[in-house]
């Protein structure tokens, strides 16, 4: 097991489009375990492979209170959606920033688990928001891209300034 570094916005690698997973081998199981460990350590409720610089269609999530219900979504596809809801989102790649985003309220997702087995999932509320947020990462999209250019640029400047401070403090 290992903790993986999480790419920080505005890292251009966050805009990479992820490729489908074709082989469900030992290396994939290791990446799933490492991403889960990284997410629990953060702590976060969702992490896409894109955020750890692995550009394949893999998401780990855990919305349970006890943090013992790991959900692994591989090659996810939204096959139905309806309604709309606003939720204040955050992201491990944009720490300290929380903004409202409007997304579909109900979704039906088709995906594969870590062994390659296909399954379907109906989601609403936070689960629905989290799946859509993480699936955006796989398309190279970060939630701040839903905000106005003004807000986004302010967030970008803040992140760049913060990264410089961390860099400076490590000398
Ligand atoms: C995505 O986000 C999400 O700013 C998962 O300082 C978030 O796990 C989907 C985190 C909200 C739906 C609603 C964020 C941790 C974790 C931070 C996360 C931070 C520390 C975010
Ligand atoms: Co995110």
Tab-separated table of C-alpha atoms and ligand atoms in Angstrom:
chain	number	residue	atom	x	y	z
A	1	UNK	CA	0.000	0.000	0.000
A	2	UNK	CA	1.157	3.523	-0.679
A	3	UNK	CA	-0.049	7.107	-0.500
A	4	UNK	CA	-0.092	8.731	-3.933
A	5	UNK	CA	0.560	12.435	-4.587
A	6	UNK	CA	-2.644	14.283	-5.602
A	7	UNK	CA	-2.331	16.725	-8.531
A	8	UNK	CA	-3.232	20.249	-7.482
A	9	UNK	CA	-5.272	22.684	-9.602
A	10	UNK	CA	-4.245	24.344	-11.979
A	11	UNK	CA	-1.967	21.423	-12.940
A	12	UNK	CA	-2.550	20.930	-16.703
A	13	UNK	CA	-2.468	17.126	-16.251
A	14	UNK	CA	-5.909	17.452	-14.592
A	15	UNK	CA	-7.269	18.146	-18.097
A	16	UNK	CA	-6.165	14.779	-19.510
A	17	UNK	CA	-8.999	12.581	-20.853
A	18	UNK	CA	-8.878	9.094	-19.266
A	19	UNK	CA	-8.855	5.891	-21.347
A	20	UNK	CA	-11.095	2.879	-20.651
A	21	UNK	CA	-9.690	0.081	-18.486
A	22	UNK	CA	-9.293	-3.098	-20.578
A	23	UNK	CA	-7.182	-5.367	-18.332
A	24	UNK	CA	-8.269	-6.160	-14.760
A	25	UNK	CA	-4.876	-7.333	-13.511
A	26	UNK	CA	-2.826	-7.192	-10.309
A	27	UNK	CA	-1.467	-3.720	-11.182
A	28	UNK	CA	-5.064	-2.421	-11.330
A	29	UNK	CA	-5.902	-3.991	-7.935
A	30	UNK	CA	-2.798	-2.289	-6.495
A	31	UNK	CA	-3.829	1.097	-7.931
A	32	UNK	CA	-7.363	0.680	-6.476
A	33	UNK	CA	-5.854	-0.118	-3.030
A	34	UNK	CA	-3.438	2.830	-3.211
A	35	UNK	CA	-6.154	5.252	-4.343
A	36	UNK	CA	-8.450	4.089	-1.526
A	37	UNK	CA	-5.645	4.583	1.019
A	38	UNK	CA	-4.906	8.050	-0.436
A	39	UNK	CA	-8.592	9.048	-0.295
A	40	UNK	CA	-9.075	7.808	3.308
A	41	UNK	CA	-5.855	9.512	4.412
A	42	UNK	CA	-6.784	12.909	2.889
A	43	UNK	CA	-9.577	12.493	4.093
A	44	UNK	CA	-11.955	12.623	1.127
A	45	UNK	CA	-15.142	10.976	-0.121
A	46	UNK	CA	-14.086	10.495	-3.738
A	47	UNK	CA	-10.953	10.295	-5.867
A	48	UNK	CA	-10.536	9.817	-9.627
A	49	UNK	CA	-7.421	8.184	-11.145
A	50	UNK	CA	-6.821	11.439	-13.083
A	51	UNK	CA	-6.071	13.159	-9.744
A	52	UNK	CA	-3.185	10.775	-9.057
A	53	UNK	CA	-1.858	11.206	-12.622
A	54	UNK	CA	-3.172	7.826	-13.839
A	55	UNK	CA	-5.269	8.469	-16.917
A	56	UNK	CA	-7.648	5.508	-16.880
A	57	UNK	CA	-11.402	5.414	-16.148
A	58	UNK	CA	-11.241	4.497	-12.465
A	59	UNK	CA	-12.944	6.144	-9.470
A	60	UNK	CA	-12.948	5.248	-5.775
A	61	UNK	CA	-15.549	6.657	-3.380
A	62	UNK	CA	-16.769	6.084	0.153
A	63	UNK	CA	-19.697	8.094	1.494
A	64	UNK	CA	-20.230	5.949	4.599
A	65	UNK	CA	-19.736	7.346	8.089
A	66	UNK	CA	-17.598	4.388	9.205
A	67	UNK	CA	-15.464	4.628	6.048
A	68	UNK	CA	-15.917	0.937	5.376
A	69	UNK	CA	-18.002	0.966	2.172
A	70	UNK	CA	-15.528	1.430	-0.642
A	71	UNK	CA	-17.220	1.900	-4.018
A	72	UNK	CA	-15.060	1.266	-7.087
A	73	UNK	CA	-16.372	2.483	-10.456
A	74	UNK	CA	-14.478	1.440	-13.574
A	75	UNK	CA	-15.486	2.589	-17.081
A	76	UNK	CA	-18.606	4.320	-15.657
A	77	UNK	CA	-21.369	5.529	-17.980
A	78	UNK	CA	-24.440	7.560	-17.063
A	79	UNK	CA	-27.290	5.790	-18.867
A	80	UNK	CA	-30.144	7.921	-17.469
A	81	UNK	CA	-30.435	11.216	-15.632
A	82	UNK	CA	-33.183	13.567	-14.485
A	83	UNK	CA	-33.912	16.576	-12.315
A	84	UNK	CA	-31.403	19.072	-10.984
A	85	UNK	CA	-29.862	19.898	-7.617
A	86	UNK	CA	-27.346	22.391	-6.279
A	87	UNK	CA	-24.619	21.211	-3.904
A	88	UNK	CA	-21.595	22.895	-2.328
A	89	UNK	CA	-18.700	20.867	-3.725
A	90	UNK	CA	-15.054	20.580	-2.786
A	91	UNK	CA	-12.175	18.662	-4.350
A	92	UNK	CA	-8.916	17.149	-3.112
A	93	UNK	CA	-7.219	18.812	-6.104
A	94	UNK	CA	-8.551	22.249	-5.046
A	95	UNK	CA	-8.166	22.182	-1.232
A	96	UNK	CA	-9.895	24.861	0.824
A	97	UNK	CA	-12.309	25.841	-1.960
A	98	UNK	CA	-16.042	25.063	-1.714
A	99	UNK	CA	-18.539	26.346	-4.295
A	100	UNK	CA	-22.097	25.564	-5.392
A	101	UNK	CA	-22.504	23.531	-8.561
A	102	UNK	CA	-25.781	22.480	-10.223
A	103	UNK	CA	-25.975	18.919	-11.533
A	104	UNK	CA	-28.533	16.196	-12.308
A	105	UNK	CA	-30.490	15.018	-9.261
A	106	UNK	CA	-31.025	11.358	-10.224
A	107	UNK	CA	-28.639	9.257	-12.283
A	108	UNK	CA	-28.357	5.627	-13.311
A	109	UNK	CA	-24.770	4.514	-13.806
A	110	UNK	CA	-23.426	1.421	-15.483
A	111	UNK	CA	-19.883	0.499	-14.444
A	112	UNK	CA	-17.510	-2.375	-13.727
A	113	UNK	CA	-16.039	-3.328	-10.362
A	114	UNK	CA	-12.355	-4.083	-9.675
A	115	UNK	CA	-12.792	-7.639	-11.005
A	116	UNK	CA	-14.400	-6.442	-14.257
A	117	UNK	CA	-17.944	-7.439	-13.318
A	118	UNK	CA	-20.606	-5.044	-14.675
A	119	UNK	CA	-23.235	-3.521	-12.416
A	120	UNK	CA	-25.855	-0.807	-12.393
A	121	UNK	CA	-26.379	1.802	-9.698
A	122	UNK	CA	-29.228	4.272	-9.112
A	123	UNK	CA	-28.028	7.347	-7.249
A	124	UNK	CA	-29.531	10.525	-5.840
A	125	UNK	CA	-28.381	13.225	-3.427
A	126	UNK	CA	-24.699	13.360	-2.465
A	127	UNK	CA	-23.910	9.999	-4.105
A	128	UNK	CA	-25.235	11.310	-7.429
A	129	UNK	CA	-23.238	14.556	-7.067
A	130	UNK	CA	-20.060	12.697	-6.150
A	131	UNK	CA	-20.285	10.276	-9.096
A	132	UNK	CA	-20.845	13.162	-11.539
A	133	UNK	CA	-17.973	15.171	-9.988
A	134	UNK	CA	-15.571	12.200	-10.240
A	135	UNK	CA	-16.701	11.293	-13.769
A	136	UNK	CA	-15.918	14.885	-14.799
A	137	UNK	CA	-12.298	14.309	-13.645
A	138	UNK	CA	-12.086	11.360	-16.067
A	139	UNK	CA	-13.133	13.759	-18.873
A	140	UNK	CA	-10.439	16.233	-17.784
A	141	UNK	CA	-12.899	18.585	-16.105
A	142	UNK	CA	-12.484	20.147	-12.640
A	143	UNK	CA	-15.570	21.521	-10.796
A	144	UNK	CA	-14.217	25.102	-10.806
A	145	UNK	CA	-14.822	25.088	-14.582
A	146	UNK	CA	-18.561	25.424	-13.798
A	147	UNK	CA	-17.898	28.755	-12.051
A	148	UNK	CA	-17.679	32.197	-13.649
A	149	UNK	CA	-14.290	33.070	-15.227
A	150	UNK	CA	-13.848	35.701	-12.490
A	151	UNK	CA	-14.318	33.207	-9.657
A	152	UNK	CA	-12.202	30.598	-11.430
A	153	UNK	CA	-9.318	33.030	-11.965
A	154	UNK	CA	-9.431	34.071	-8.309
A	155	UNK	CA	-9.233	30.409	-7.270
A	156	UNK	CA	-6.401	29.793	-9.743
A	157	UNK	CA	-4.365	32.736	-8.353
A	158	UNK	CA	-4.986	31.624	-4.783
A	159	UNK	CA	-3.828	28.068	-5.573
A	160	UNK	CA	-0.694	29.278	-7.422
A	161	UNK	CA	0.180	31.629	-4.547
A	162	UNK	CA	-0.384	28.852	-2.006
A	163	UNK	CA	1.802	26.423	-3.998
A	164	UNK	CA	4.617	29.025	-4.085
A	165	UNK	CA	4.393	29.415	-0.302
A	166	UNK	CA	4.667	25.656	0.208
A	167	UNK	CA	7.638	25.603	-2.203
A	168	UNK	CA	9.338	28.500	-0.348
A	169	UNK	CA	8.788	26.898	3.091
A	170	UNK	CA	10.498	23.715	1.984
A	171	UNK	CA	13.870	25.470	1.499
B	1	LIG	C1	-15.832	15.290	-4.445
B	1	LIG	O1	-14.306	15.660	-2.736
B	1	LIG	C2	-17.108	15.862	-3.901
B	1	LIG	O2	-11.075	21.311	0.162
B	1	LIG	C3	-14.953	14.616	-3.428
B	1	LIG	O3	-9.358	20.970	2.194
B	1	LIG	C4	-17.120	16.815	-2.888
B	1	LIG	O4	-13.429	14.301	-1.197
B	1	LIG	C5	-18.284	15.467	-4.409
B	1	LIG	C6	-11.442	17.710	0.641
B	1	LIG	C7	-18.309	17.329	-2.407
B	1	LIG	C8	-19.454	15.964	-3.939
B	1	LIG	C9	-19.481	16.896	-2.936
B	1	LIG	C10	-11.614	18.984	0.129
B	1	LIG	C11	-10.553	17.531	1.678
B	1	LIG	C12	-12.165	16.552	0.085
B	1	LIG	C13	-10.913	20.056	0.656
B	1	LIG	C14	-13.554	15.419	-1.624
B	1	LIG	C15	-10.020	19.859	1.709
B	1	LIG	C16	-9.844	18.603	2.228
B	1	LIG	C17	-12.919	16.606	-1.020
B	2	LIG	CO1	-12.463	16.396	-7.389
